[in-house]
Structures are given as C-alpha cells and as structure tokens.
mmCIF file of C-alpha atoms in Angstrom:
data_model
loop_
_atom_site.group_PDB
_atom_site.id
_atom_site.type_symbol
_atom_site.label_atom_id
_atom_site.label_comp_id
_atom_site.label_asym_id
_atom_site.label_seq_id
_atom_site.Cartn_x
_atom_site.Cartn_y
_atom_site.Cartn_z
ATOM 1 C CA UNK A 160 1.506 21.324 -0.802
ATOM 2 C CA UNK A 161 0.215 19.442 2.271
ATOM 3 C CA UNK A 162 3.401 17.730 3.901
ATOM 4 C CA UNK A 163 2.006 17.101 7.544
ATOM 5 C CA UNK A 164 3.481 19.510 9.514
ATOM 6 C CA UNK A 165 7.032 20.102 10.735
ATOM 7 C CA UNK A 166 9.608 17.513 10.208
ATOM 8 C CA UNK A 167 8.089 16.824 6.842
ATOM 9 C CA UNK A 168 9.240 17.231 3.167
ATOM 10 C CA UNK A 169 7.987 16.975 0.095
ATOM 11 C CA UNK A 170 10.088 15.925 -3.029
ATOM 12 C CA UNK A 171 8.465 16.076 -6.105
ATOM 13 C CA UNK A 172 9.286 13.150 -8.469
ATOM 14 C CA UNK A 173 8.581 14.163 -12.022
ATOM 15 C CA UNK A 174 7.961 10.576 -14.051
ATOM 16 C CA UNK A 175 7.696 12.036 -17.859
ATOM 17 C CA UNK A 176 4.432 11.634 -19.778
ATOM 18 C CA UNK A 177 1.520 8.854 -20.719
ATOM 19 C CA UNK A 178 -1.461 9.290 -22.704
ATOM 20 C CA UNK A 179 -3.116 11.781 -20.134
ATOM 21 C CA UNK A 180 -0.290 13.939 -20.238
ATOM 22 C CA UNK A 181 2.714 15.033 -17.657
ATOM 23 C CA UNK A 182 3.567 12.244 -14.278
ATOM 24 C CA UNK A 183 4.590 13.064 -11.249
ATOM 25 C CA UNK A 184 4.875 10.529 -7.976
ATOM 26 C CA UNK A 185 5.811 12.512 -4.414
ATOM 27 C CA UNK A 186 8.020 11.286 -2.176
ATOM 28 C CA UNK A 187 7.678 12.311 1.821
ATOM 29 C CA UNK A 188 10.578 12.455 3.913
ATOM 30 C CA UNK A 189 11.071 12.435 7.727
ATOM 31 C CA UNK A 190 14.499 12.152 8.795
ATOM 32 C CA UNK A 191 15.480 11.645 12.648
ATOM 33 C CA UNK A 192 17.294 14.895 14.115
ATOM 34 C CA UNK A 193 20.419 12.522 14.611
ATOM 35 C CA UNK A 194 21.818 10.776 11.722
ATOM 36 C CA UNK A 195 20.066 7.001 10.762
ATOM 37 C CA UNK A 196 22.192 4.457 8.932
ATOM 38 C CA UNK A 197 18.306 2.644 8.230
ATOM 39 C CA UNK A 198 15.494 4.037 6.618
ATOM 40 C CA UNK A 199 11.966 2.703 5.349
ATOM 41 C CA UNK A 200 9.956 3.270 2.534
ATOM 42 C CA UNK A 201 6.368 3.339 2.595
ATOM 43 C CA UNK A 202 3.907 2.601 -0.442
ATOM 44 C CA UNK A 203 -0.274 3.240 0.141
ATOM 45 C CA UNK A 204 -3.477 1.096 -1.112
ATOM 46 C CA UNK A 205 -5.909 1.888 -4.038
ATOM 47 C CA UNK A 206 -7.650 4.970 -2.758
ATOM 48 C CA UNK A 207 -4.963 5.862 -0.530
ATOM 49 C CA UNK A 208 -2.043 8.506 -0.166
ATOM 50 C CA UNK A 209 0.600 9.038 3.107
ATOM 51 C CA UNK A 210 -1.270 10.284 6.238
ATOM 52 C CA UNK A 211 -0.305 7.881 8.718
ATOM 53 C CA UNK A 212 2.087 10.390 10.858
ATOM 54 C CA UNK A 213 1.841 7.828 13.859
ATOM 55 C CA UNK A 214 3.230 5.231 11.595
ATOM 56 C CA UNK A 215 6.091 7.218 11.079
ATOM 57 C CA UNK A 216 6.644 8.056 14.164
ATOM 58 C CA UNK A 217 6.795 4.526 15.155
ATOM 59 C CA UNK A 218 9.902 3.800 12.483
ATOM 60 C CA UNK A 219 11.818 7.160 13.868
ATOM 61 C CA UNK A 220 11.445 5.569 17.310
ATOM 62 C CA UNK A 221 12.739 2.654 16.183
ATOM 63 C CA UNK A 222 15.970 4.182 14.809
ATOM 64 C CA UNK A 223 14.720 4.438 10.760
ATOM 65 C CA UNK A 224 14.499 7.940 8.413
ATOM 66 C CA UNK A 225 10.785 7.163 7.680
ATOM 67 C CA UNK A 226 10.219 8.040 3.813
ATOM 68 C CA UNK A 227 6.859 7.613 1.816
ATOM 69 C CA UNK A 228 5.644 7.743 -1.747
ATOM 70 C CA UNK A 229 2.177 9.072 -3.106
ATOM 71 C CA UNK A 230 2.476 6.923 -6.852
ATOM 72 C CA UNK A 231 1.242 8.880 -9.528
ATOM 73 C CA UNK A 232 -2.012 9.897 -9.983
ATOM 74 C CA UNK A 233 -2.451 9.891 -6.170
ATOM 75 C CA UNK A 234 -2.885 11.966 -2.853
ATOM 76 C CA UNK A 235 -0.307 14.759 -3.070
ATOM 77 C CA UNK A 236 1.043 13.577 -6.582
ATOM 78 C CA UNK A 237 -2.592 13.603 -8.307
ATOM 79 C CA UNK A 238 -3.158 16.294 -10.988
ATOM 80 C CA UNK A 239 -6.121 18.102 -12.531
ATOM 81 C CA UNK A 240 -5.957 16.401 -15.951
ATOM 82 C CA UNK A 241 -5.338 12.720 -14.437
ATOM 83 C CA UNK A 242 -7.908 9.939 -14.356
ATOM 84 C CA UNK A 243 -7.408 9.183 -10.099
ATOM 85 C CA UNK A 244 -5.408 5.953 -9.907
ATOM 86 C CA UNK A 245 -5.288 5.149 -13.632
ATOM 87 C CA UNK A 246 -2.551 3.144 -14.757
ATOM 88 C CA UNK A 247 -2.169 0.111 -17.274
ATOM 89 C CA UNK A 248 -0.010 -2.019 -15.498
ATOM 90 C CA UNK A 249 1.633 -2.197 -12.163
ATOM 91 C CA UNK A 250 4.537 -2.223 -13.513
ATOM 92 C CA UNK A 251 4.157 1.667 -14.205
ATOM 93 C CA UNK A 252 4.949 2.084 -11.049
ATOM 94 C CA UNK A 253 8.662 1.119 -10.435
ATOM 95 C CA UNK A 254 10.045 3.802 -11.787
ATOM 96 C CA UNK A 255 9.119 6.164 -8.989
ATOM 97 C CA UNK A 256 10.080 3.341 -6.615
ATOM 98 C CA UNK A 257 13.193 3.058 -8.787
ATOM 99 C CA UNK A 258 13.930 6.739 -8.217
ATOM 100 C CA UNK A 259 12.947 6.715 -4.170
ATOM 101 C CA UNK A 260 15.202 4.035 -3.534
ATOM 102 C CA UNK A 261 18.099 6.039 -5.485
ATOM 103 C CA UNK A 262 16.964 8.791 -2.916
ATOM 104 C CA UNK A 263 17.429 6.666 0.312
ATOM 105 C CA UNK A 264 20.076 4.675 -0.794
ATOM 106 C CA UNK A 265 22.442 7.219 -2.773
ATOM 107 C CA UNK A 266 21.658 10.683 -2.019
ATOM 108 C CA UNK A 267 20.582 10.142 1.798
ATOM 109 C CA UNK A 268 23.038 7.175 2.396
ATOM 110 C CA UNK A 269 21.526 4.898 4.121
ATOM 111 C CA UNK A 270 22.420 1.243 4.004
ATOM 112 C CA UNK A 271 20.044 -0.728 5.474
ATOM 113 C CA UNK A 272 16.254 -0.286 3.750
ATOM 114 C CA UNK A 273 12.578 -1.793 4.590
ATOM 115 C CA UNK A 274 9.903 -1.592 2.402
ATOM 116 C CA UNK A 275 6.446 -1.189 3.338
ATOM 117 C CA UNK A 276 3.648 -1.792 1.309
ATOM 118 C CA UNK A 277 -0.433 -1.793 2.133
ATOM 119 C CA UNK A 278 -2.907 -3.632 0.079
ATOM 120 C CA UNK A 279 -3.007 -2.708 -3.501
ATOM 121 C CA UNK A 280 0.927 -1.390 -2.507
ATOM 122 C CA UNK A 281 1.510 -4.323 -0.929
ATOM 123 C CA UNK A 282 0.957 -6.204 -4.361
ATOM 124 C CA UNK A 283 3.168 -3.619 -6.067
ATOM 125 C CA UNK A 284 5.995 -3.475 -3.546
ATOM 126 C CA UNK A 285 6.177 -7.411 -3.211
ATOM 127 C CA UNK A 286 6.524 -7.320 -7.260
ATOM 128 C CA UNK A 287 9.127 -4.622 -7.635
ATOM 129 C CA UNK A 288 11.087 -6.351 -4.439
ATOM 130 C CA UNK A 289 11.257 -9.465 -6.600
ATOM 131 C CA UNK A 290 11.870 -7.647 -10.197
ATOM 132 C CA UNK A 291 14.167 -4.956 -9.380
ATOM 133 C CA UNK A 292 15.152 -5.311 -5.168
ATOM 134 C CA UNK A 293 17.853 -7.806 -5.430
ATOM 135 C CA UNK A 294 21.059 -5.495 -3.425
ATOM 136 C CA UNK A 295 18.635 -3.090 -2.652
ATOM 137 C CA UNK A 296 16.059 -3.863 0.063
ATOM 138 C CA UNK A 297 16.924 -5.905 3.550
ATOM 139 C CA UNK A 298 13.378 -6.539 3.874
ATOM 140 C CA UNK A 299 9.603 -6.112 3.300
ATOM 141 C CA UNK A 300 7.138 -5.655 5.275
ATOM 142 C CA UNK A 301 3.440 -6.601 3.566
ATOM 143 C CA UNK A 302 0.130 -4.723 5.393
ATOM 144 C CA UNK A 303 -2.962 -6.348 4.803
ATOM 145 C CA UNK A 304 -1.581 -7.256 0.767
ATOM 146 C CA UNK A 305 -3.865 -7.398 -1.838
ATOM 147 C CA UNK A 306 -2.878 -10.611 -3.072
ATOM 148 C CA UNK A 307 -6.876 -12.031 -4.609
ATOM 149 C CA UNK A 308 -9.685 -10.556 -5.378
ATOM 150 C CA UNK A 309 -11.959 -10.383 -2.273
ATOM 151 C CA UNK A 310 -15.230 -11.963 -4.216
ATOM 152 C CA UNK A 311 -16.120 -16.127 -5.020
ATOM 153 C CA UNK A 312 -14.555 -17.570 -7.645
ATOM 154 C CA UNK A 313 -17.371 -17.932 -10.102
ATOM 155 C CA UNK A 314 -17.610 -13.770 -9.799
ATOM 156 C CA UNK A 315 -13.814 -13.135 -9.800
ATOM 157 C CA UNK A 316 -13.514 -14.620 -12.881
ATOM 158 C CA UNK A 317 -16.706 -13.042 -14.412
ATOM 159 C CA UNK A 318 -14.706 -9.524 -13.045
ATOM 160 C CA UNK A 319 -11.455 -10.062 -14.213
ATOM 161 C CA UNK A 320 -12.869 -11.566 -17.842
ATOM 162 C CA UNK A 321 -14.953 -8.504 -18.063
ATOM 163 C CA UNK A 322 -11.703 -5.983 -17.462
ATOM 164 C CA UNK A 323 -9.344 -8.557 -19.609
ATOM 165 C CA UNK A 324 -12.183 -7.856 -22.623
ATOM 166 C CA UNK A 325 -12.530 -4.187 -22.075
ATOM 167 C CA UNK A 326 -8.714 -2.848 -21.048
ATOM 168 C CA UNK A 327 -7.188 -2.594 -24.682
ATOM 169 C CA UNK A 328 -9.890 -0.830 -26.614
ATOM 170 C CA UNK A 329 -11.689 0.716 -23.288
ATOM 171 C CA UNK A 330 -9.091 1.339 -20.628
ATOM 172 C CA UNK A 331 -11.055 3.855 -19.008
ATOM 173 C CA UNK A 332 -14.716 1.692 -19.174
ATOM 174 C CA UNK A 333 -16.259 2.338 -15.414
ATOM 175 C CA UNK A 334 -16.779 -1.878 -13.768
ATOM 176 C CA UNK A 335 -19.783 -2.526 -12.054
ATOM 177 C CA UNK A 336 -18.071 -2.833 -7.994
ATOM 178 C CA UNK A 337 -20.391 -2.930 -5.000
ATOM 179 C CA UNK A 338 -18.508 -0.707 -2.772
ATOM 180 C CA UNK A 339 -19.184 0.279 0.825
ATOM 181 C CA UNK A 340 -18.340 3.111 2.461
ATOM 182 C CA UNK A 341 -18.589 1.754 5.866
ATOM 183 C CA UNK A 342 -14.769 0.952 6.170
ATOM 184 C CA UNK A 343 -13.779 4.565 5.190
ATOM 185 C CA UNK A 344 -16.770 6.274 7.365
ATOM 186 C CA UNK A 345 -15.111 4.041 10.573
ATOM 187 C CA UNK A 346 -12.182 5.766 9.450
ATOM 188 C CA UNK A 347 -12.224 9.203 9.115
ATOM 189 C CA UNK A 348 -12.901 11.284 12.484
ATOM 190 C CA UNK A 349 -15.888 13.001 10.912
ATOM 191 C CA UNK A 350 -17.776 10.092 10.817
ATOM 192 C CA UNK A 351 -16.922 8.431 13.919
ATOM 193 C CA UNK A 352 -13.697 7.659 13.124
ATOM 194 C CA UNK A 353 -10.180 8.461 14.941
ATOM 195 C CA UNK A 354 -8.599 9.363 11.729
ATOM 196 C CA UNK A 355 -8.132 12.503 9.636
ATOM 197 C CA UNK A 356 -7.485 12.317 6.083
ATOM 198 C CA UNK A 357 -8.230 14.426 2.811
ATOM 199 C CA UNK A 358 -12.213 12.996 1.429
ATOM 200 C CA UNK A 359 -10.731 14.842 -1.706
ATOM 201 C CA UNK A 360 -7.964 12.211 -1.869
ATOM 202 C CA UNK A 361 -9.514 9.437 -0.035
ATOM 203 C CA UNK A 362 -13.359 9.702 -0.791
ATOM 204 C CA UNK A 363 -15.640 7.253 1.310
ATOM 205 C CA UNK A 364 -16.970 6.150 -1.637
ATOM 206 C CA UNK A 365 -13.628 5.529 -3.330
ATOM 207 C CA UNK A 366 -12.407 5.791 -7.495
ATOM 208 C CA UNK A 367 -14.462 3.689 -9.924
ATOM 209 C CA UNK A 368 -12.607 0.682 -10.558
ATOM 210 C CA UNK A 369 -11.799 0.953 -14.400
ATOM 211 C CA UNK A 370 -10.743 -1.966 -16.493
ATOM 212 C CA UNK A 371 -7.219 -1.355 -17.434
ATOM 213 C CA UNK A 372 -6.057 -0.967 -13.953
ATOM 214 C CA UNK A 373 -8.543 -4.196 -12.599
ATOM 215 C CA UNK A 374 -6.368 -6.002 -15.638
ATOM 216 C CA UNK A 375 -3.257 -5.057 -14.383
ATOM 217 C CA UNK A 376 -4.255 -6.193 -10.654
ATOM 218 C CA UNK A 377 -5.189 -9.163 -11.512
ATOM 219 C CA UNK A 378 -2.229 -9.523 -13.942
ATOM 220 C CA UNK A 379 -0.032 -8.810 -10.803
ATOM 221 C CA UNK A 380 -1.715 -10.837 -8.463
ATOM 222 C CA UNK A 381 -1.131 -14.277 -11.283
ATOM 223 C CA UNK A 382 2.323 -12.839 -11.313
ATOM 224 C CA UNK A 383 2.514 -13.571 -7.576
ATOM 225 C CA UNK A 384 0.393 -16.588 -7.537
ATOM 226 C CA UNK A 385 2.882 -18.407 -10.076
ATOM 227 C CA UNK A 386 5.458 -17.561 -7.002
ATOM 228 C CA UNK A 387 7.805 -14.495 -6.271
ATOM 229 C CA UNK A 388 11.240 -15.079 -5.582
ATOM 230 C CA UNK A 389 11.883 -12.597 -2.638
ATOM 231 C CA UNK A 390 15.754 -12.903 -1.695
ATOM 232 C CA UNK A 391 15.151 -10.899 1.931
ATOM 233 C CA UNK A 392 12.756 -12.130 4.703
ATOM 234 C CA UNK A 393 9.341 -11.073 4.291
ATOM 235 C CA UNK A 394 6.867 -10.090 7.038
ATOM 236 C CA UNK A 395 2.679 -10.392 6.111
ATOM 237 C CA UNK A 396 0.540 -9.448 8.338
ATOM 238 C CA UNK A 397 -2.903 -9.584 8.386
ATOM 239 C CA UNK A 398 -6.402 -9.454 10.905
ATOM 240 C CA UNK A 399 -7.525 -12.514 12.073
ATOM 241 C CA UNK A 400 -10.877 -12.443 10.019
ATOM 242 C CA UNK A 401 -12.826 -10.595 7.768
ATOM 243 C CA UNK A 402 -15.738 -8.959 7.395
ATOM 244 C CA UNK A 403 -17.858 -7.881 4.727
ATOM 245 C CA UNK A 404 -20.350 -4.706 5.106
ATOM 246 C CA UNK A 405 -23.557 -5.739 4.751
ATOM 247 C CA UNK A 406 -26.930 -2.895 4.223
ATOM 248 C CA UNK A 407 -27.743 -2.151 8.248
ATOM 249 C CA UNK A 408 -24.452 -3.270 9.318
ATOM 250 C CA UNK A 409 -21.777 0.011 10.089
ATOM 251 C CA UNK A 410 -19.770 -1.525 12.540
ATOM 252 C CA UNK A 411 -16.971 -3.141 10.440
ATOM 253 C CA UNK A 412 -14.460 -2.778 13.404
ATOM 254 C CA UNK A 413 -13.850 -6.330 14.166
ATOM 255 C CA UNK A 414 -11.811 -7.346 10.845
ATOM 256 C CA UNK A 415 -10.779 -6.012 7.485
ATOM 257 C CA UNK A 416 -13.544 -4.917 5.495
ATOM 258 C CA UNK A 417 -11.891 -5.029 1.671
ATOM 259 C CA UNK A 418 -9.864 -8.342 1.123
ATOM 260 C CA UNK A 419 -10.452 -11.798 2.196
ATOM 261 C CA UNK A 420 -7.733 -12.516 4.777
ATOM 262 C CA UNK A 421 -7.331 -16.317 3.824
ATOM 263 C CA UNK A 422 -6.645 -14.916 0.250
ATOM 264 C CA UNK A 423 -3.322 -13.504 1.999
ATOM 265 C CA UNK A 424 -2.727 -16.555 4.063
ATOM 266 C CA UNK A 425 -3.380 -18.734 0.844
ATOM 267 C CA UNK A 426 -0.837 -16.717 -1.170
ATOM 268 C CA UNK A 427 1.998 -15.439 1.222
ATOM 269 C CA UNK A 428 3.962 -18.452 1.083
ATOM 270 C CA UNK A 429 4.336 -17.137 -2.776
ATOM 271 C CA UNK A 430 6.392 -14.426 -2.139
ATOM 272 C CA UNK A 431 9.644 -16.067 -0.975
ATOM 273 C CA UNK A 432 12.046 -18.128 0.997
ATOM 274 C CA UNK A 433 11.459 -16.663 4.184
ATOM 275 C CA UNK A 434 8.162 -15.467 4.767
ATOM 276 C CA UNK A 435 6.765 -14.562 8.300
ATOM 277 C CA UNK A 436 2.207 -14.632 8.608
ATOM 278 C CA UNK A 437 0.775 -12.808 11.613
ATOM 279 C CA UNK A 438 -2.518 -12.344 12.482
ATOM 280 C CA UNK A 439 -3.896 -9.085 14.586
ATOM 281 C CA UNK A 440 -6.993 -9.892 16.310
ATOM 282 C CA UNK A 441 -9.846 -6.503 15.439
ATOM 283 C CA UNK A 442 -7.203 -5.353 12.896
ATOM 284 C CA UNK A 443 -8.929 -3.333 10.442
ATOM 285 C CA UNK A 444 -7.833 -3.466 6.323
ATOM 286 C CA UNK A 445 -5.539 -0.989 7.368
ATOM 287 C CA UNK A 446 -3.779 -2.342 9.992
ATOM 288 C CA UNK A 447 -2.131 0.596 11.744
ATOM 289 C CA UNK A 448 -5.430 2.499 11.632
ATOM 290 C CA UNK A 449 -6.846 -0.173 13.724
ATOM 291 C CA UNK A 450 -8.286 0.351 17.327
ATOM 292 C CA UNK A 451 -5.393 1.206 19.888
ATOM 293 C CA UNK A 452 -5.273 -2.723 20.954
ATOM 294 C CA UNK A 453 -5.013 -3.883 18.061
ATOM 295 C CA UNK A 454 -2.751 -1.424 16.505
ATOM 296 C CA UNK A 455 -0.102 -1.544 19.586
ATOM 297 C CA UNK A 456 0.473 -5.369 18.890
ATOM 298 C CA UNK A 457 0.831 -4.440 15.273
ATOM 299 C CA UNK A 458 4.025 -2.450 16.654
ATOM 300 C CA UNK A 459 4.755 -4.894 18.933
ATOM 301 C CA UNK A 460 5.097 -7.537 16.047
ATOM 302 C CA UNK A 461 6.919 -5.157 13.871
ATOM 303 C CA UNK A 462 9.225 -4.787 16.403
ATOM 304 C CA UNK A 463 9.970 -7.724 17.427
ATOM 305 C CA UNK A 464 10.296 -9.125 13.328
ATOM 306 C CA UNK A 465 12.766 -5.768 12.814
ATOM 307 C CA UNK A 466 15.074 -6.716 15.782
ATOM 308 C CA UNK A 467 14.990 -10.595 14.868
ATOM 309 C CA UNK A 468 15.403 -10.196 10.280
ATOM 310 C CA UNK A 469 16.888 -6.791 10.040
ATOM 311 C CA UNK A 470 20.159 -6.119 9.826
ATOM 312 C CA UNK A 471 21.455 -4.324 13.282
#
C-alpha cells in the first residue's frame, strides 16, 4: 500500500460491514523522531484521500505527530466491491474518527489534539467535534468547509429535493452535477499543475454525486446551520473569492473553484463560541495546494492561531 515514502505508516482500520460488504478507513501516521506531547489529525474532501506530505511537514515543524485518515470507501481505504465515496449519512463516519482519536490519544499518548478537516471533511469533522469531541480535541482547524451548497437557491433546493426523493428507495441513483475539471487539471502536475496525486483516487472528473450521500450533505450542512456547539476555538479559513469555471476559462487560480466562499463566511459563526474567519488572497479550494504566496500565509496564519488557541 502507498504510504508516501519513509517516515510514513499505514494502519489499517477495519469498520465491520454495510450493504456493499466489508469497511475499512486507513489511518496515516508520521511521528517526529523525538517524542511530541501534540499531534493532529487530518480528514480529506469528497474526491480526496491524504497526499499533502508538505502539509505534514508543516505540523512536524511545528512540534505535532501529524496523523491522517482516508474514510472509507476512499484513497488508500477504497475497495474493489465499494461504490467510491458512498455512504448514507455522515454520521457513518465517526466511528473511524472514533477509533483514530483512541489511536492518538490512548495508544500514542498524546495530550494535546487538532483536528483538521477540508471541505466535505471539514463538514464532517466540525460535526463529530460537536457530537462526540467534548475532552477530546483542543481545537479545529476548518479548510475551505463545505458548509452550503455552492449553486442559487432556487437550484439548491431543486438538488437537494431531488436526492431527499430518491435516497431511500434509490441510494445509488447517479444526480445530474455540472462538474469541471479545471480545478483538478490546475492541480495535478500532469496537467500544469504542481501537484502529484493518484487520477485513480482523485479523477479530474471526480465520483458521480449519488443521492444518498447528497442527502446526507445536505442533512449535515442543516445540522450545522441550526448551530454547532463547538466547546474549543475554531479556526475557518477560506480564499478571499470564488470562482466558478466557465467553458474557455482554465485558469481557476485566483479563488476556490467548488464552494461559494460567503457560504463559509455566512455559516462559520455556527460552529461555536470561539470561532476565528481568515481569508487567503489566490487561495485555491484547497488551500494548502494553493500557489506558494498564498499557501505560505496559510502557514503563517496557522501558526500564528496554534501559538495564540492551542494549548503550549
């Protein structure tokens, strides 16, 4: 199994059974040479897996064991007979964050933990923090969250109606979703990118979007609009603007080309009782794959909000 290089392990997570058969999440580990009393957990996007080695490199630097899941039915923890990204409700999910955190916490003792979460695992991570992180996270840290769906309200609705008619008898039904693949082909170092990731994985063209998980989104996402009660200070950070691909248009460097970026600003205040909004001017979707500029004062503000909310 692909685990990055040296420096890098891979602990299978094995999550029992659903309707497609056996469930497995993988968790990533990179611990420091010298021992770390802090340690960070990472959790991708829709479409997504670990990759970002430069992101952990940044936490070791910064004195944290640097640990990251692929949830089931993604990346590393994807499996032949599995419908990519399929799940009925976010709330699937937990248990392999359950089981992480019982990882960092218990078996690697560390006592001071950060969760990190990017766009669709944004949503998820801000959820479980407020379900099940009470005594167990000292802070979150929210990447470009995806906390609305990026479309006007007369079509959200039409979406989300169409999945909340479909996801009971139809789970699996295929929605209609205009996607681009200009954000993933600015990406990926093949196409003019400064990235590498697995197109097997990560496909510029994405997963279909299937009802039962656009329910469960969206059934998150209320969850969160109705207002979170996050006990541990809360960092959301977004790019200044958006922009949406357009036929002609490739260059899609200037702002984050999936969510609407007011949709975050709208809805951070949501999450809890001490939440932090910064803004990273020519920060792409995902924010630490944006252009060197951009992506050193995403550091630079992580940094700075670690040192200032997290516990020494």
């Amino acid at each position: 199994m692909d685990v990055l290089g040296p420096g890098y392990e891979a602990i299978e997570l094995p999550m029992g059974e659903d309707s497609e058969g056996p469930v497995v999440a993988t968790l990533v580990r990179r611990r420091a040479t010298d021992p770390r009393r802090r340690a960070v957990l990472y959790v991708h996007g829709f479409v997504d897996y670990f990759f970002q080695k430069h992101l952990a490199d940044f936490y070791v630097e910064q004195g944290f064991d640097f640990y990251a899941l692929d949830l089931r039915k993604y990346g590393r923890s994807l499996r032949p007979h599995q419908t990519p990204n399929f799940v009925r409700s976010l709330t699937e999910y937990f248990p392999e964050i359950d089981a992480a955190v019982r990882i960092v916490r218990e078996d690697d003792g560390h006592d001071v933990l950060l969760i990190n979460g990017h766009s669709t695992g944004g949503l998820i991570a801000a959820l479980w923090a407020d379900a099940r992180g009470r005594g167990l996270v000292d802070g979150v840290f929210l990447n470009s969250p995806f906390l609305d769906i990026n479309e006007p309200p007369p079509v959200r609705g039409l979406g989300a109606g169409l999945a909340r008619a479909l996801h009971r008898r139809f789970p699996r039904a295929v929605l209609p979703a205009g996607v681009s693949d200009a954000y993933a082909r600015s990406l990926h170092r093949d196409h003019g990118g400064e990235w590498d990731f697995d197109l097997e994985w990560k496909p510029l063209l994405g997963f279909p979007v299937r009802a039962a998980w656009l329910a469960a989104v969206r059934r998150g996402q209320l969850r969160l609009h109705a207002g979170l009660d996050i006990d541990v200070p809360v960092l959301v950070m977004t790019s200044r603007r958006s922009v949406r691909p357009r036929p002609g248009v490739i260059d899609v460097s200037g702002g984050d080309a999936v969510l609407d970026v007011e949709h975050m600003a709208r809805w951070a205040p949501r999450l809890g009782r001490n939440v932090t909004l910064v803004r990273i001017e020519n920060g792409l979707h995902d924010l630490v794959l944006s252009a060197k500029p951009a992506r050193d004062e995403v550091f630079g503000e992580l940094a700075r909000w670690m040192r200032g909310y997290l516990p020494a």
